Amino acid sequence: MAVVSEKKKLELQRTMLIIRRCPFCLKDTEHEAYYARNPDLKVSASLNGKQFTLEYKGRMPFEWYGVVECKECGRAYVVQGVIAKLVKDITGITEPKEVMLSYTCCDFCMHDESAYTLANMLITLRNGKSIYLCERHAGDIKNEKGKRDNYDFLMERTFAW
């Protein structure tokens, strides 16, 4: 799994403690949930000397976003934008907090700067390895899986890494 992270100072309003599976450490654990007002959701990094930027892109821009921070690994990630009818429940009182904003990337196209995207499919293989895929590669794997009864072909493909 390719993970891109950057420390960011965000204006956060704590909401509650939740239990969910972390997409980074893959454990069901406690997460602090926050509302973030107009956060900078860009994460910059470099790979092989090339600069690239990842950014959470929902279907539309929101004033407030839901952000959670895993208590196990310390990574924070965006879960969704807050729709207008729910914004009335937010007090608007925020505090600055530094978080490790993180995104997962497709393991197959991570070397193609233009193909970086938020991963949207996770496959856990029998050998314990987890693979995150972008939408394009997830479609390819689903089509291939339809011709077979397991992910052994995917395990063979990833042994080259």
Tab-separated table of N, CA, C and O in Angstrom, residues 28-130:
chain	number	residue	atom	x	y	z
A	28	ASP	N	-9.247	-2.308	13.751
A	28	ASP	CA	-10.466	-1.714	14.290
A	28	ASP	C	-10.082	-1.102	15.617
A	28	ASP	O	-9.766	-1.814	16.578
A	29	THR	N	-10.071	0.209	15.679
A	29	THR	CA	-9.564	0.883	16.860
A	29	THR	C	-10.273	2.220	17.063
A	29	THR	O	-11.104	2.623	16.266
A	30	GLU	N	-9.923	2.913	18.149
A	30	GLU	CA	-10.533	4.196	18.454
A	30	GLU	C	-9.989	5.286	17.537
A	30	GLU	O	-8.802	5.312	17.228
A	31	HIS	N	-10.889	6.153	17.138
A	31	HIS	CA	-10.541	7.325	16.325
A	31	HIS	C	-11.200	8.547	16.952
A	31	HIS	O	-12.340	8.464	17.406
A	32	GLU	N	-10.484	9.653	16.959
A	32	GLU	CA	-11.082	10.930	17.347
A	32	GLU	C	-11.731	11.504	16.090
A	32	GLU	O	-11.090	11.575	15.040
A	33	ALA	N	-12.979	11.902	16.198
A	33	ALA	CA	-13.681	12.494	15.066
A	33	ALA	C	-13.757	14.005	15.248
A	33	ALA	O	-13.971	14.490	16.362
A	34	TYR	N	-13.549	14.716	14.154
A	34	TYR	CA	-13.548	16.178	14.178
A	34	TYR	C	-14.344	16.711	13.001
A	34	TYR	O	-14.525	16.036	11.991
A	35	TYR	N	-14.765	17.975	13.136
A	35	TYR	CA	-15.212	18.766	12.004
A	35	TYR	C	-14.079	19.724	11.688
A	35	TYR	O	-13.494	20.325	12.592
A	36	ALA	N	-13.766	19.878	10.419
A	36	ALA	CA	-12.725	20.810	9.993
A	36	ALA	C	-13.358	21.844	9.076
A	36	ALA	O	-14.039	21.490	8.110
A	37	ARG	N	-13.120	23.115	9.376
A	37	ARG	CA	-13.712	24.186	8.565
A	37	ARG	C	-12.746	24.644	7.488
A	37	ARG	O	-11.622	25.037	7.777
A	38	ASN	N	-13.187	24.559	6.228
A	38	ASN	CA	-12.389	24.963	5.068
A	38	ASN	C	-10.933	24.503	5.167
A	38	ASN	O	-10.013	25.311	5.060
A	39	PRO	N	-10.709	23.224	5.392
A	39	PRO	CA	-9.334	22.748	5.582
A	39	PRO	C	-8.544	22.700	4.278
A	39	PRO	O	-9.111	22.562	3.194
A	40	ASP	N	-7.241	22.819	4.410
A	40	ASP	CA	-6.334	22.607	3.278
A	40	ASP	C	-6.102	21.103	3.211
A	40	ASP	O	-5.386	20.539	4.039
A	41	LEU	N	-6.710	20.452	2.240
A	41	LEU	CA	-6.661	18.993	2.154
A	41	LEU	C	-5.614	18.494	1.175
A	41	LEU	O	-5.621	17.337	0.785
A	42	LYS	N	-4.681	19.366	0.787
A	42	LYS	CA	-3.620	18.978	-0.138
A	42	LYS	C	-2.443	18.397	0.637
A	42	LYS	O	-2.066	18.896	1.687
A	43	VAL	N	-1.883	17.332	0.091
A	43	VAL	CA	-0.685	16.717	0.643
A	43	VAL	C	0.335	16.648	-0.481
A	43	VAL	O	0.057	16.093	-1.544
A	44	SER	N	1.490	17.233	-0.265
A	44	SER	CA	2.545	17.249	-1.282
A	44	SER	C	3.629	16.251	-0.925
A	44	SER	O	3.939	16.041	0.249
A	45	ALA	N	4.202	15.647	-1.936
A	45	ALA	CA	5.286	14.692	-1.740
A	45	ALA	C	6.106	14.619	-3.014
A	45	ALA	O	5.764	15.236	-4.025
A	46	SER	N	7.175	13.868	-2.960
A	46	SER	CA	7.967	13.666	-4.171
A	46	SER	C	8.316	12.194	-4.287
A	46	SER	O	8.427	11.483	-3.295
A	47	LEU	N	8.458	11.748	-5.516
A	47	LEU	CA	8.812	10.370	-5.808
A	47	LEU	C	9.774	10.400	-6.983
A	47	LEU	O	9.453	10.970	-8.029
A	48	ASN	N	10.943	9.830	-6.782
A	48	ASN	CA	11.963	9.815	-7.833
A	48	ASN	C	12.233	11.214	-8.381
A	48	ASN	O	12.363	11.415	-9.588
A	49	GLY	N	12.245	12.197	-7.487
A	49	GLY	CA	12.545	13.560	-7.890
A	49	GLY	C	11.385	14.337	-8.482
A	49	GLY	O	11.525	15.497	-8.809
A	50	LYS	N	10.228	13.708	-8.638
A	50	LYS	CA	9.057	14.387	-9.200
A	50	LYS	C	8.118	14.786	-8.065
A	50	LYS	O	7.813	13.978	-7.199
A	51	GLN	N	7.649	16.030	-8.100
A	51	GLN	CA	6.690	16.527	-7.110
A	51	GLN	C	5.277	16.177	-7.558
A	51	GLN	O	4.972	16.213	-8.749
A	52	PHE	N	4.420	15.848	-6.605
A	52	PHE	CA	3.013	15.617	-6.905
A	52	PHE	C	2.193	16.025	-5.690
A	52	PHE	O	2.721	16.176	-4.591
A	53	THR	N	0.911	16.230	-5.919
A	53	THR	CA	0.003	16.649	-4.851
A	53	THR	C	-1.239	15.774	-4.893
A	53	THR	O	-1.799	15.532	-5.955
A	54	LEU	N	-1.655	15.315	-3.716
A	54	LEU	CA	-2.926	14.602	-3.576
A	54	LEU	C	-3.882	15.515	-2.822
A	54	LEU	O	-3.464	16.277	-1.960
A	55	GLU	N	-5.158	15.418	-3.146
A	55	GLU	CA	-6.151	16.225	-2.450
A	55	GLU	C	-7.465	15.473	-2.422
A	55	GLU	O	-7.848	14.851	-3.409
A	56	TYR	N	-8.154	15.520	-1.284
A	56	TYR	CA	-9.473	14.913	-1.187
A	56	TYR	C	-10.416	15.671	-2.098
A	56	TYR	O	-10.511	16.887	-2.034
A	57	LYS	N	-11.093	14.951	-2.958
A	57	LYS	CA	-12.065	15.571	-3.851
A	57	LYS	C	-13.381	14.816	-3.726
A	57	LYS	O	-13.509	13.709	-4.214
A	58	GLY	N	-14.318	15.436	-3.044
A	58	GLY	CA	-15.652	14.869	-2.955
A	58	GLY	C	-16.436	15.269	-4.190
A	58	GLY	O	-15.894	15.845	-5.127
A	59	ARG	N	-17.712	15.008	-4.180
A	59	ARG	CA	-18.540	15.362	-5.333
A	59	ARG	C	-18.720	16.871	-5.461
A	59	ARG	O	-18.987	17.382	-6.528
A	60	MET	N	-18.606	17.586	-4.353
A	60	MET	CA	-18.750	19.039	-4.369
A	60	MET	C	-17.924	19.605	-3.219
A	60	MET	O	-17.650	18.906	-2.257
A	61	PRO	N	-17.523	20.858	-3.311
A	61	PRO	CA	-16.783	21.447	-2.192
A	61	PRO	C	-17.728	21.746	-1.024
A	61	PRO	O	-18.883	22.122	-1.232
A	62	PHE	N	-17.246	21.560	0.185
A	62	PHE	CA	-18.025	21.810	1.392
A	62	PHE	C	-17.298	22.829	2.251
A	62	PHE	O	-16.082	22.998	2.137
A	63	GLU	N	-18.039	23.489	3.139
A	63	GLU	CA	-17.417	24.396	4.109
A	63	GLU	C	-16.791	23.582	5.236
A	63	GLU	O	-15.722	23.913	5.733
A	64	TRP	N	-17.459	22.510	5.655
A	64	TRP	CA	-17.000	21.664	6.753
A	64	TRP	C	-16.762	20.246	6.237
A	64	TRP	O	-17.503	19.759	5.394
A	65	TYR	N	-15.749	19.601	6.799
A	65	TYR	CA	-15.431	18.215	6.449
A	65	TYR	C	-15.303	17.398	7.727
A	65	TYR	O	-14.883	17.904	8.769
A	66	GLY	N	-15.653	16.125	7.626
A	66	GLY	CA	-15.413	15.196	8.720
A	66	GLY	C	-14.001	14.639	8.581
A	66	GLY	O	-13.615	14.177	7.509
A	67	VAL	N	-13.237	14.731	9.650
A	67	VAL	CA	-11.866	14.229	9.671
A	67	VAL	C	-11.733	13.336	10.893
A	67	VAL	O	-12.239	13.672	11.965
A	68	VAL	N	-11.093	12.187	10.730
A	68	VAL	CA	-10.850	11.314	11.877
A	68	VAL	C	-9.358	11.054	12.011
A	68	VAL	O	-8.624	11.081	11.016
A	69	GLU	N	-8.941	10.834	13.250
A	69	GLU	CA	-7.531	10.568	13.536
A	69	GLU	C	-7.441	9.260	14.315
A	69	GLU	O	-8.061	9.117	15.374
A	70	CYS	N	-6.692	8.303	13.776
A	70	CYS	CA	-6.533	6.993	14.410
A	70	CYS	C	-5.666	7.130	15.651
A	70	CYS	O	-4.578	7.706	15.603
A	71	LYS	N	-6.126	6.590	16.765
A	71	LYS	CA	-5.342	6.648	18.001
A	71	LYS	C	-4.199	5.633	17.993
A	71	LYS	O	-3.258	5.758	18.746
A	72	GLU	N	-4.280	4.640	17.098
A	72	GLU	CA	-3.248	3.607	17.021
A	72	GLU	C	-2.029	4.095	16.233
A	72	GLU	O	-0.911	4.048	16.715
A	73	CYS	N	-2.232	4.574	15.014
A	73	CYS	CA	-1.102	4.969	14.162
A	73	CYS	C	-0.921	6.483	14.059
A	73	CYS	O	0.100	6.952	13.550
A	74	GLY	N	-1.915	7.267	14.504
A	74	GLY	CA	-1.797	8.711	14.508
A	74	GLY	C	-2.083	9.391	13.182
A	74	GLY	O	-1.957	10.606	13.066
A	75	ARG	N	-2.487	8.642	12.175
A	75	ARG	CA	-2.783	9.253	10.874
A	75	ARG	C	-4.214	9.790	10.865
A	75	ARG	O	-5.118	9.191	11.430
A	76	ALA	N	-4.399	10.915	10.194
A	76	ALA	CA	-5.721	11.528	10.052
A	76	ALA	C	-6.136	11.454	8.588
A	76	ALA	O	-5.288	11.498	7.694
A	77	TYR	N	-7.440	11.329	8.364
A	77	TYR	CA	-7.935	11.267	7.002
A	77	TYR	C	-9.352	11.815	6.941
A	77	TYR	O	-10.060	11.873	7.938
A	78	VAL	N	-9.733	12.256	5.763
A	78	VAL	CA	-11.052	12.842	5.542
A	78	VAL	C	-12.039	11.712	5.299
A	78	VAL	O	-11.766	10.795	4.536
A	79	VAL	N	-13.194	11.803	5.958
A	79	VAL	CA	-14.210	10.787	5.717
A	79	VAL	C	-15.302	11.281	4.791
A	79	VAL	O	-15.822	10.513	4.001
A	80	GLN	N	-15.660	12.567	4.866
A	80	GLN	CA	-16.664	13.118	3.959
A	80	GLN	C	-16.874	14.584	4.256
A	80	GLN	O	-16.478	15.083	5.297
A	81	GLY	N	-17.543	15.256	3.308
A	81	GLY	CA	-17.953	16.629	3.539
A	81	GLY	C	-19.245	16.638	4.334
A	81	GLY	O	-19.997	15.665	4.326
A	82	VAL	N	-19.512	17.731	5.051
A	82	VAL	CA	-20.725	17.836	5.861
A	82	VAL	C	-21.771	18.594	5.054
A	82	VAL	O	-21.549	19.740	4.655
A	83	ILE	N	-22.904	17.958	4.818
A	83	ILE	CA	-23.947	18.585	4.006
A	83	ILE	C	-24.581	19.761	4.761
A	83	ILE	O	-24.582	19.797	5.988
A	84	ALA	N	-25.092	20.710	4.007
A	84	ALA	CA	-25.571	21.979	4.561
A	84	ALA	C	-26.586	21.806	5.686
A	84	ALA	O	-26.547	22.524	6.680
A	85	LYS	N	-27.504	20.846	5.573
A	85	LYS	CA	-28.529	20.707	6.608
A	85	LYS	C	-27.956	20.217	7.941
A	85	LYS	O	-28.579	20.379	8.974
A	86	LEU	N	-26.742	19.635	7.938
A	86	LEU	CA	-26.121	19.199	9.180
A	86	LEU	C	-25.188	20.261	9.773
A	86	LEU	O	-24.823	20.180	10.935
A	87	VAL	N	-24.829	21.257	8.993
A	87	VAL	CA	-23.907	22.299	9.462
A	87	VAL	C	-24.498	23.062	10.642
A	87	VAL	O	-23.773	23.506	11.530
A	88	LYS	N	-25.826	23.179	10.718
A	88	LYS	CA	-26.459	23.899	11.826
A	88	LYS	C	-26.143	23.264	13.181
A	88	LYS	O	-26.214	23.929	14.211
A	89	ASP	N	-25.754	21.982	13.195
A	89	ASP	CA	-25.424	21.295	14.446
A	89	ASP	C	-23.981	21.520	14.886
A	89	ASP	O	-23.589	21.089	15.962
A	90	ILE	N	-23.192	22.185	14.050
A	90	ILE	CA	-21.789	22.443	14.379
A	90	ILE	C	-21.704	23.799	15.064
A	90	ILE	O	-22.232	24.794	14.558
A	91	THR	N	-21.032	23.859	16.195
A	91	THR	CA	-20.961	25.123	16.943
A	91	THR	C	-20.069	26.138	16.250
A	91	THR	O	-20.231	27.337	16.445
A	92	GLY	N	-19.108	25.679	15.467
A	92	GLY	CA	-18.201	26.600	14.786
A	92	GLY	C	-16.989	26.973	15.619
A	92	GLY	O	-16.118	27.697	15.160
A	93	ILE	N	-16.917	26.494	16.853
A	93	ILE	CA	-15.776	26.798	17.718
A	93	ILE	C	-14.682	25.775	17.425
A	93	ILE	O	-14.842	24.584	17.687
A	94	THR	N	-13.605	26.239	16.823
A	94	THR	CA	-12.522	25.337	16.429
A	94	THR	C	-11.232	25.699	17.153
A	94	THR	O	-11.087	26.794	17.677
A	95	GLU	N	-10.315	24.748	17.167
A	95	GLU	CA	-8.983	24.962	17.724
A	95	GLU	C	-7.972	24.433	16.722
A	95	GLU	O	-8.220	23.427	16.065
A	96	PRO	N	-6.826	25.097	16.595
A	96	PRO	CA	-5.809	24.581	15.676
A	96	PRO	C	-5.187	23.300	16.242
A	96	PRO	O	-4.934	23.203	17.448
A	97	LYS	N	-5.003	22.344	15.387
A	97	LYS	CA	-4.378	21.079	15.795
A	97	LYS	C	-3.532	20.583	14.637
A	97	LYS	O	-3.956	20.628	13.487
A	98	GLU	N	-2.336	20.118	14.954
A	98	GLU	CA	-1.483	19.556	13.916
A	98	GLU	C	-1.775	18.068	13.796
A	98	GLU	O	-1.761	17.346	14.789
A	99	VAL	N	-2.085	17.643	12.583
A	99	VAL	CA	-2.392	16.237	12.320
A	99	VAL	C	-1.521	15.742	11.168
A	99	VAL	O	-0.997	16.532	10.389
A	100	MET	N	-1.371	14.437	11.068
A	100	MET	CA	-0.662	13.809	9.958
A	100	MET	C	-1.717	13.413	8.934
A	100	MET	O	-2.262	12.310	8.970
A	101	LEU	N	-2.052	14.350	8.026
A	101	LEU	CA	-3.067	14.100	7.004
A	101	LEU	C	-2.504	13.097	6.003
A	101	LEU	O	-1.417	13.298	5.470
A	102	SER	N	-3.237	12.022	5.764
A	102	SER	CA	-2.720	10.916	4.957
A	102	SER	C	-3.727	10.451	3.922
A	102	SER	O	-4.937	10.524	4.132
A	103	TYR	N	-3.192	9.955	2.819
A	103	TYR	CA	-3.984	9.361	1.749
A	103	TYR	C	-3.335	8.048	1.340
A	103	TYR	O	-2.122	7.905	1.383
A	104	THR	N	-4.169	7.108	0.902
A	104	THR	CA	-3.655	5.875	0.312
A	104	THR	C	-3.666	6.035	-1.190
A	104	THR	O	-4.510	6.745	-1.738
A	105	CYS	N	-2.728	5.407	-1.860
A	105	CYS	CA	-2.629	5.495	-3.311
A	105	CYS	C	-2.670	4.102	-3.909
A	105	CYS	O	-2.351	3.129	-3.251
A	106	CYS	N	-3.002	4.072	-5.169
A	106	CYS	CA	-3.003	2.815	-5.901
A	106	CYS	C	-1.590	2.243	-5.930
A	106	CYS	O	-0.633	2.938	-6.266
A	107	ASP	N	-1.456	0.980	-5.579
A	107	ASP	CA	-0.144	0.341	-5.600
A	107	ASP	C	0.350	0.084	-7.013
A	107	ASP	O	1.528	-0.100	-7.232
A	108	PHE	N	-0.547	0.042	-7.990
A	108	PHE	CA	-0.120	-0.267	-9.354
A	108	PHE	C	0.368	0.952	-10.110
A	108	PHE	O	1.297	0.861	-10.892
A	109	CYS	N	-0.267	2.098	-9.943
A	109	CYS	CA	0.130	3.254	-10.739
A	109	CYS	C	0.876	4.299	-9.925
A	109	CYS	O	0.977	5.440	-10.327
A	110	MET	N	1.414	3.900	-8.792
A	110	MET	CA	2.055	4.885	-7.930
A	110	MET	C	3.274	5.543	-8.565
A	110	MET	O	3.694	6.598	-8.129
A	111	HIS	N	3.846	4.951	-9.592
A	111	HIS	CA	5.002	5.563	-10.226
A	111	HIS	C	4.613	6.485	-11.374
A	111	HIS	O	5.448	7.126	-11.960
A	112	ASP	N	3.314	6.532	-11.688
A	112	ASP	CA	2.838	7.402	-12.749
A	112	ASP	C	2.252	8.652	-12.097
A	112	ASP	O	1.186	8.612	-11.513
A	113	GLU	N	2.978	9.751	-12.196
A	113	GLU	CA	2.595	10.978	-11.498
A	113	GLU	C	1.161	11.385	-11.806
A	113	GLU	O	0.422	11.795	-10.929
A	114	SER	N	0.732	11.262	-13.042
A	114	SER	CA	-0.601	11.709	-13.415
A	114	SER	C	-1.692	10.750	-12.947
A	114	SER	O	-2.864	11.101	-12.972
A	115	ALA	N	-1.326	9.556	-12.527
A	115	ALA	CA	-2.337	8.570	-12.141
A	115	ALA	C	-2.542	8.479	-10.635
A	115	ALA	O	-3.276	7.633	-10.176
A	116	TYR	N	-1.883	9.327	-9.848
A	116	TYR	CA	-2.126	9.290	-8.404
A	116	TYR	C	-3.591	9.578	-8.134
A	116	TYR	O	-4.179	10.486	-8.713
A	117	THR	N	-4.179	8.820	-7.258
A	117	THR	CA	-5.587	9.013	-6.917
A	117	THR	C	-5.818	8.412	-5.541
A	117	THR	O	-5.006	7.624	-5.064
A	118	LEU	N	-6.890	8.790	-4.909
A	118	LEU	CA	-7.236	8.140	-3.652
A	118	LEU	C	-7.615	6.703	-3.967
A	118	LEU	O	-8.337	6.445	-4.907
A	119	ALA	N	-7.107	5.787	-3.183
A	119	ALA	CA	-7.450	4.385	-3.413
A	119	ALA	C	-8.910	4.180	-3.035
A	119	ALA	O	-9.398	4.746	-2.080
A	120	ASN	N	-9.594	3.357	-3.800
A	120	ASN	CA	-10.999	3.114	-3.470
A	120	ASN	C	-11.337	1.636	-3.384
A	120	ASN	O	-12.489	1.282	-3.254
A	121	MET	N	-10.354	0.773	-3.453
A	121	MET	CA	-10.611	-0.661	-3.296
A	121	MET	C	-9.444	-1.287	-2.564
A	121	MET	O	-8.287	-1.055	-2.907
A	122	LEU	N	-9.738	-2.053	-1.534
A	122	LEU	CA	-8.710	-2.754	-0.759
A	122	LEU	C	-8.926	-4.243	-0.938
A	122	LEU	O	-10.038	-4.741	-0.783
A	123	ILE	N	-7.854	-4.939	-1.278
A	123	ILE	CA	-7.897	-6.399	-1.358
A	123	ILE	C	-6.853	-6.921	-0.386
A	123	ILE	O	-5.688	-6.512	-0.445
A	124	THR	N	-7.254	-7.799	0.514
A	124	THR	CA	-6.309	-8.442	1.413
A	124	THR	C	-6.090	-9.859	0.901
A	124	THR	O	-7.038	-10.637	0.776
A	125	LEU	N	-4.843	-10.174	0.594
A	125	LEU	CA	-4.509	-11.471	0.014
A	125	LEU	C	-4.218	-12.497	1.105
A	125	LEU	O	-3.991	-12.152	2.262
A	126	ARG	N	-4.170	-13.780	0.711
A	126	ARG	CA	-3.918	-14.854	1.666
A	126	ARG	C	-2.558	-14.744	2.322
A	126	ARG	O	-2.371	-15.213	3.435
A	127	ASN	N	-1.598	-14.115	1.652
A	127	ASN	CA	-0.264	-13.994	2.229
A	127	ASN	C	-0.177	-12.836	3.221
A	127	ASN	O	0.890	-12.510	3.705
A	128	GLY	N	-1.312	-12.196	3.516
A	128	GLY	CA	-1.350	-11.117	4.487
A	128	GLY	C	-1.067	-9.748	3.897
A	128	GLY	O	-1.194	-8.743	4.580
A	129	LYS	N	-0.700	-9.703	2.636
A	129	LYS	CA	-0.411	-8.432	1.973
A	129	LYS	C	-1.726	-7.748	1.596
A	129	LYS	O	-2.665	-8.409	1.185
A	130	SER	N	-1.772	-6.430	1.768
A	130	SER	CA	-2.945	-5.665	1.366
A	130	SER	C	-2.582	-4.810	0.169
A	130	SER	O	-1.493	-4.253	0.112
